Amino acid sequence: MNKLECYDNDFFLERFENNFLCFFILQNSDYQSNYLIFESMDVLTLFEDFKDDAQDISPKIIVIKKYDDFIKIFEILKENNKLSFLFSENESDIVLDELKKLLEIKVDQTGKFLFRFYDNYIFDFTMKTIINNRKILNLGRYISEWYWNDLHGDIFYIVQLNLLNSLKSLFLSEDEFKKINDLVYPFHLIPKFKDYAEYAQFETNNKDDFDWYHEVMRRIDLAKKRNLYHKRDVDLYAILSFGLGDDIFNEGPMNEALDKVLVEGVFLEQSLNEINLSKLG
């Protein structure tokens, strides 16, 4: 894996001059928000073998043959921090079949899971995890290069390493799988944090560059330092500490509610519902 340090728009021009096809990988929500741009292009459905309702929400693969189209999409997705694309000398049906194989991820002693590689952040966390453990993702013989951006907008890429074999599903250890899930976990809370900030008119809500991911991660770490580990408790503590401040749990009825969770094993929500609100004044 390499970081793309210096480049301009013409950096990718050579691929098109050599008749490579480009495949942008988009989550369905990103596809729908830019539908008018993509509707005239060749669009593949990653979940085409799934049931009809799954196809409706399926990630999309946008096949690009012209450099001008590539630049237009590249700039839009780069601005939104949603870049994930690859190059191949092969036809689109071959590449689509290869990507379908990657949807399955195998975890040691646990089983098989859906690999959401079409989410560029999940793909980034996964690549950095397996490469840190001295592993590689074998792109096989049908995919030449794969590019994506991380949370900070930096672009990384991997290149073809095996000219003979087809792409295979990933195999992870349980520790690797847990680490990736821990890194992905904050994303489901970010919309709730934003909603809370908007409702309370927090100053952070007006900052486009506010780092929501690391703010949520910090709050999750605070919950774990309070010995909260159940998802329901961690989520609620993270949101309340963000809105009210972590000190609110240091004393008084909120602290009593927290102690009840640890001593009696009840959920934090139940414990908070039982506190005497008059004591909060």
Coordinates of C-alpha atoms in Angstrom, one line a residue:
M1 CA 0.0 0.0 0.0
N2 CA 1.3 3.4 -0.9
K3 CA 0.2 7.0 -0.3
L4 CA -0.3 9.2 -3.3
E5 CA 1.8 12.2 -2.3
C6 CA 2.0 14.4 -5.4
Y7 CA -0.3 14.3 -8.4
D8 CA -2.4 16.5 -10.7
N9 CA -5.4 15.6 -12.8
D10 CA -3.2 14.4 -15.7
F11 CA -1.7 11.8 -13.4
F12 CA -4.4 9.3 -14.4
L13 CA -4.5 10.3 -18.1
E14 CA -2.0 7.6 -19.1
R15 CA -4.4 4.8 -18.0
F16 CA -7.1 6.0 -20.5
E17 CA -4.5 6.4 -23.3
N18 CA -3.6 2.8 -22.7
N19 CA -7.3 1.7 -22.9
F20 CA -7.8 0.9 -19.3
L21 CA -11.3 1.1 -17.8
C22 CA -11.9 2.9 -14.6
F23 CA -14.5 1.6 -12.0
F24 CA -15.8 4.0 -9.4
I25 CA -17.2 2.2 -6.4
L26 CA -20.1 4.0 -4.6
Q27 CA -22.4 3.3 -1.8
N28 CA -26.0 3.6 -2.8
S29 CA -26.5 6.9 -0.9
D30 CA -23.6 8.6 -2.7
Y31 CA -24.9 7.3 -6.0
Q32 CA -28.4 8.6 -5.4
S33 CA -27.1 12.1 -4.3
N34 CA -25.3 12.4 -7.7
Y35 CA -27.8 10.5 -9.8
L36 CA -28.1 13.1 -12.5
I37 CA -24.4 12.9 -13.2
F38 CA -24.3 9.1 -13.4
E39 CA -27.6 8.3 -15.2
S40 CA -26.0 8.6 -18.6
M41 CA -23.1 6.3 -17.7
D42 CA -22.7 2.6 -17.5
V43 CA -23.8 1.6 -14.0
L44 CA -23.4 -1.9 -12.5
T45 CA -25.2 -3.3 -9.5
L46 CA -22.9 -5.0 -7.0
F47 CA -25.8 -6.9 -5.4
E48 CA -27.3 -8.0 -8.7
D49 CA -27.4 -11.7 -7.5
F50 CA -29.2 -10.8 -4.3
K51 CA -33.0 -10.4 -3.7
D52 CA -34.8 -7.5 -5.3
D53 CA -35.0 -5.4 -2.2
A54 CA -31.2 -5.7 -1.7
Q55 CA -30.7 -4.6 -5.3
D56 CA -32.5 -1.4 -4.6
I57 CA -30.0 -0.4 -1.9
S58 CA -27.0 -2.0 -3.6
P59 CA -23.7 -0.2 -4.0
K60 CA -23.0 0.9 -7.6
I61 CA -20.0 0.5 -9.9
I62 CA -19.7 3.3 -12.4
V63 CA -17.7 2.3 -15.5
I64 CA -15.7 5.1 -17.0
K65 CA -14.1 4.9 -20.4
K66 CA -13.4 8.6 -21.0
Y67 CA -10.9 10.7 -19.2
D68 CA -13.1 13.8 -19.1
D69 CA -15.8 11.7 -17.3
F70 CA -13.2 10.4 -14.9
I71 CA -12.1 13.9 -13.9
K72 CA -15.6 15.1 -13.3
I73 CA -16.5 12.2 -11.0
F74 CA -13.1 12.2 -9.3
E75 CA -13.4 15.9 -8.3
I76 CA -16.9 15.4 -6.9
L77 CA -16.1 12.3 -4.8
K78 CA -12.8 13.7 -3.7
E79 CA -14.5 16.8 -2.4
N80 CA -16.9 14.6 -0.5
N81 CA -14.1 12.3 0.8
K82 CA -15.8 9.3 -0.9
L83 CA -13.2 8.2 -3.4
S84 CA -12.8 4.6 -4.2
F85 CA -11.9 3.5 -7.7
L86 CA -9.9 1.0 -9.6
F87 CA -8.4 0.4 -13.1
S88 CA -8.5 -2.7 -15.2
E89 CA -7.6 -3.8 -18.7
N90 CA -10.6 -6.2 -18.6
E91 CA -14.2 -5.8 -19.5
S92 CA -16.7 -4.7 -16.9
D93 CA -18.4 -8.1 -16.4
I94 CA -15.1 -9.7 -15.5
V95 CA -14.3 -7.0 -13.0
L96 CA -17.8 -7.1 -11.5
D97 CA -17.5 -10.9 -11.0
E98 CA -14.1 -10.3 -9.2
L99 CA -15.6 -7.7 -6.9
K100 CA -18.5 -10.0 -6.0
K101 CA -15.9 -12.5 -4.6
L102 CA -14.6 -9.8 -2.3
L103 CA -18.0 -9.3 -0.7
E104 CA -17.3 -12.4 1.5
I105 CA -14.9 -12.1 4.4
K106 CA -13.8 -15.1 6.4
V107 CA -12.9 -14.8 10.1
D108 CA -10.9 -17.4 11.9
Q109 CA -13.0 -19.6 14.1
T110 CA -16.0 -17.4 13.6
G111 CA -17.5 -17.7 10.1
K112 CA -18.2 -15.6 7.1
F113 CA -19.3 -12.0 7.0
L114 CA -20.2 -9.3 4.4
F115 CA -17.1 -7.2 3.6
R116 CA -18.4 -3.7 2.9
F117 CA -15.4 -2.7 0.8
Y118 CA -17.6 -0.3 -1.1
D119 CA -17.4 2.0 2.0
N120 CA -14.1 3.7 1.4
Y121 CA -13.5 4.1 5.2
I122 CA -14.1 0.5 6.0
F123 CA -11.8 -0.4 3.1
D124 CA -9.2 1.9 4.4
F125 CA -9.3 0.5 8.0
T126 CA -9.2 -3.0 6.6
M127 CA -6.2 -2.4 4.3
K128 CA -4.2 -0.7 7.0
T129 CA -5.0 -3.4 9.5
I130 CA -4.0 -6.3 7.3
I131 CA -0.9 -4.5 6.0
N132 CA 0.2 -3.6 9.5
N133 CA 0.1 -7.3 10.1
R134 CA 2.3 -7.9 7.1
K135 CA -0.4 -9.1 4.9
I136 CA -1.6 -7.9 1.5
L137 CA -4.8 -7.8 -0.5
N138 CA -4.1 -9.9 -3.6
L139 CA -5.8 -7.9 -6.5
G140 CA -5.4 -10.9 -8.8
R141 CA -5.0 -10.7 -12.5
Y142 CA -8.0 -8.6 -13.4
I143 CA -7.5 -5.5 -11.3
S144 CA -4.4 -3.4 -11.9
E145 CA -4.7 -0.6 -9.3
W146 CA -7.1 0.4 -6.5
Y147 CA -7.3 4.0 -5.1
W148 CA -9.2 5.3 -2.1
N149 CA -9.1 8.1 0.4
D150 CA -9.1 7.9 4.2
L151 CA -10.9 10.1 6.8
H152 CA -8.4 12.9 6.3
G153 CA -8.7 13.0 2.5
D154 CA -5.3 11.4 1.9
I155 CA -5.3 9.1 -1.1
F156 CA -3.8 5.6 -0.9
Y157 CA -3.4 2.9 -3.5
I158 CA -2.4 -0.7 -4.0
V159 CA -1.2 -2.3 -7.3
Q160 CA -1.5 -5.7 -8.9
L161 CA 0.7 -8.3 -7.3
N162 CA -0.4 -11.5 -8.8
L163 CA -0.8 -11.9 -12.6
L164 CA -2.1 -15.5 -12.4
N165 CA -4.7 -15.9 -9.7
S166 CA -8.2 -14.6 -9.4
L167 CA -9.2 -12.3 -6.5
K168 CA -10.2 -14.2 -3.4
S169 CA -12.2 -13.4 -0.3
L170 CA -10.2 -12.0 2.6
F171 CA -9.3 -14.1 5.6
L172 CA -8.9 -12.3 8.9
S173 CA -8.0 -13.4 12.4
E174 CA -10.5 -12.6 15.2
D175 CA -8.2 -9.9 16.6
E176 CA -8.0 -8.2 13.1
F177 CA -11.8 -8.4 12.7
K178 CA -12.4 -6.9 16.2
K179 CA -9.9 -4.1 15.5
I180 CA -11.6 -3.2 12.2
N181 CA -15.0 -3.3 13.9
D182 CA -13.8 -1.0 16.7
L183 CA -12.5 1.5 14.0
V184 CA -15.8 1.4 12.1
Y185 CA -18.0 1.6 15.3
P186 CA -18.1 5.4 15.6
F187 CA -19.8 5.9 12.3
H188 CA -23.3 4.9 13.4
L189 CA -23.1 7.5 16.2
I190 CA -22.0 10.5 14.1
P191 CA -25.5 11.3 12.8
K192 CA -26.8 11.3 16.3
F193 CA -24.1 13.6 17.5
K194 CA -24.8 16.0 14.6
D195 CA -28.5 15.9 15.3
Y196 CA -27.8 16.7 19.0
A197 CA -25.5 19.5 18.1
E198 CA -28.0 21.0 15.7
Y199 CA -30.8 20.8 18.2
A200 CA -28.7 22.4 20.9
Q201 CA -27.1 24.8 18.4
F202 CA -23.6 23.8 19.4
E203 CA -20.9 25.9 17.9
T204 CA -19.3 22.8 16.4
N205 CA -22.4 22.3 14.2
N206 CA -21.3 25.3 12.1
K207 CA -17.7 24.1 11.5
D208 CA -17.3 22.1 8.3
D209 CA -14.0 20.9 9.4
F210 CA -15.1 19.6 12.8
D211 CA -13.7 16.1 13.3
W212 CA -16.8 14.2 14.2
Y213 CA -15.2 10.8 13.9
H214 CA -12.5 11.5 16.5
E215 CA -15.0 13.3 18.8
V216 CA -17.2 10.2 18.8
M217 CA -14.2 7.9 19.3
R218 CA -13.1 10.0 22.3
R219 CA -16.5 9.8 23.9
I220 CA -16.5 6.0 23.4
D221 CA -13.2 5.8 25.1
L222 CA -14.5 7.8 28.0
A223 CA -17.4 5.3 28.3
K224 CA -15.0 2.4 28.4
K225 CA -13.0 4.1 31.1
R226 CA -16.2 4.2 33.1
N227 CA -16.3 0.4 32.6
L228 CA -19.2 0.6 30.3
Y229 CA -19.0 -2.0 27.5
H230 CA -22.5 -2.9 26.3
K231 CA -23.3 -1.1 23.1
R232 CA -26.5 0.5 24.4
D233 CA -24.6 1.9 27.4
V234 CA -21.6 3.1 25.4
D235 CA -23.9 4.8 22.9
L236 CA -26.0 6.6 25.5
Y237 CA -23.0 7.6 27.6
A238 CA -21.2 9.0 24.6
I239 CA -24.1 11.1 23.5
L240 CA -24.9 12.4 27.0
S241 CA -21.2 13.2 27.7
F242 CA -21.1 15.1 24.4
G243 CA -24.2 17.1 25.2
L244 CA -23.8 17.6 28.9
G245 CA -20.1 17.1 29.5
D246 CA -18.3 14.2 31.1
D247 CA -18.3 15.8 34.5
I248 CA -22.0 15.3 34.8
F249 CA -21.3 11.7 35.7
N250 CA -18.8 12.6 38.4
E251 CA -21.2 13.2 41.3
G252 CA -24.9 13.4 42.2
P253 CA -27.8 11.3 40.7
M254 CA -26.0 10.8 37.4
N255 CA -23.1 9.2 39.2
E256 CA -25.5 7.1 41.2
A257 CA -27.1 5.9 38.0
L258 CA -23.7 5.0 36.6
D259 CA -22.8 3.1 39.8
K260 CA -26.1 1.2 39.6
V261 CA -25.2 0.0 36.1
L262 CA -21.9 -1.4 37.4
V263 CA -23.2 -2.9 40.6
E264 CA -26.6 -4.3 39.5
G265 CA -25.9 -4.9 35.8
V266 CA -28.9 -2.9 34.5
F267 CA -28.7 -0.8 31.4
L268 CA -27.8 2.8 31.7
E269 CA -31.0 3.9 30.2
Q270 CA -33.0 2.1 32.9
S271 CA -30.8 3.4 35.6
L272 CA -31.2 7.0 34.4
N273 CA -35.0 6.7 34.2
E274 CA -35.0 5.9 37.9
I275 CA -33.0 8.8 39.2
N276 CA -34.5 11.8 41.0
L277 CA -34.4 14.6 38.5
S278 CA -35.0 17.2 41.2
K279 CA -31.5 16.5 42.5
L280 CA -30.0 17.6 39.2
G281 CA -30.8 21.3 39.8

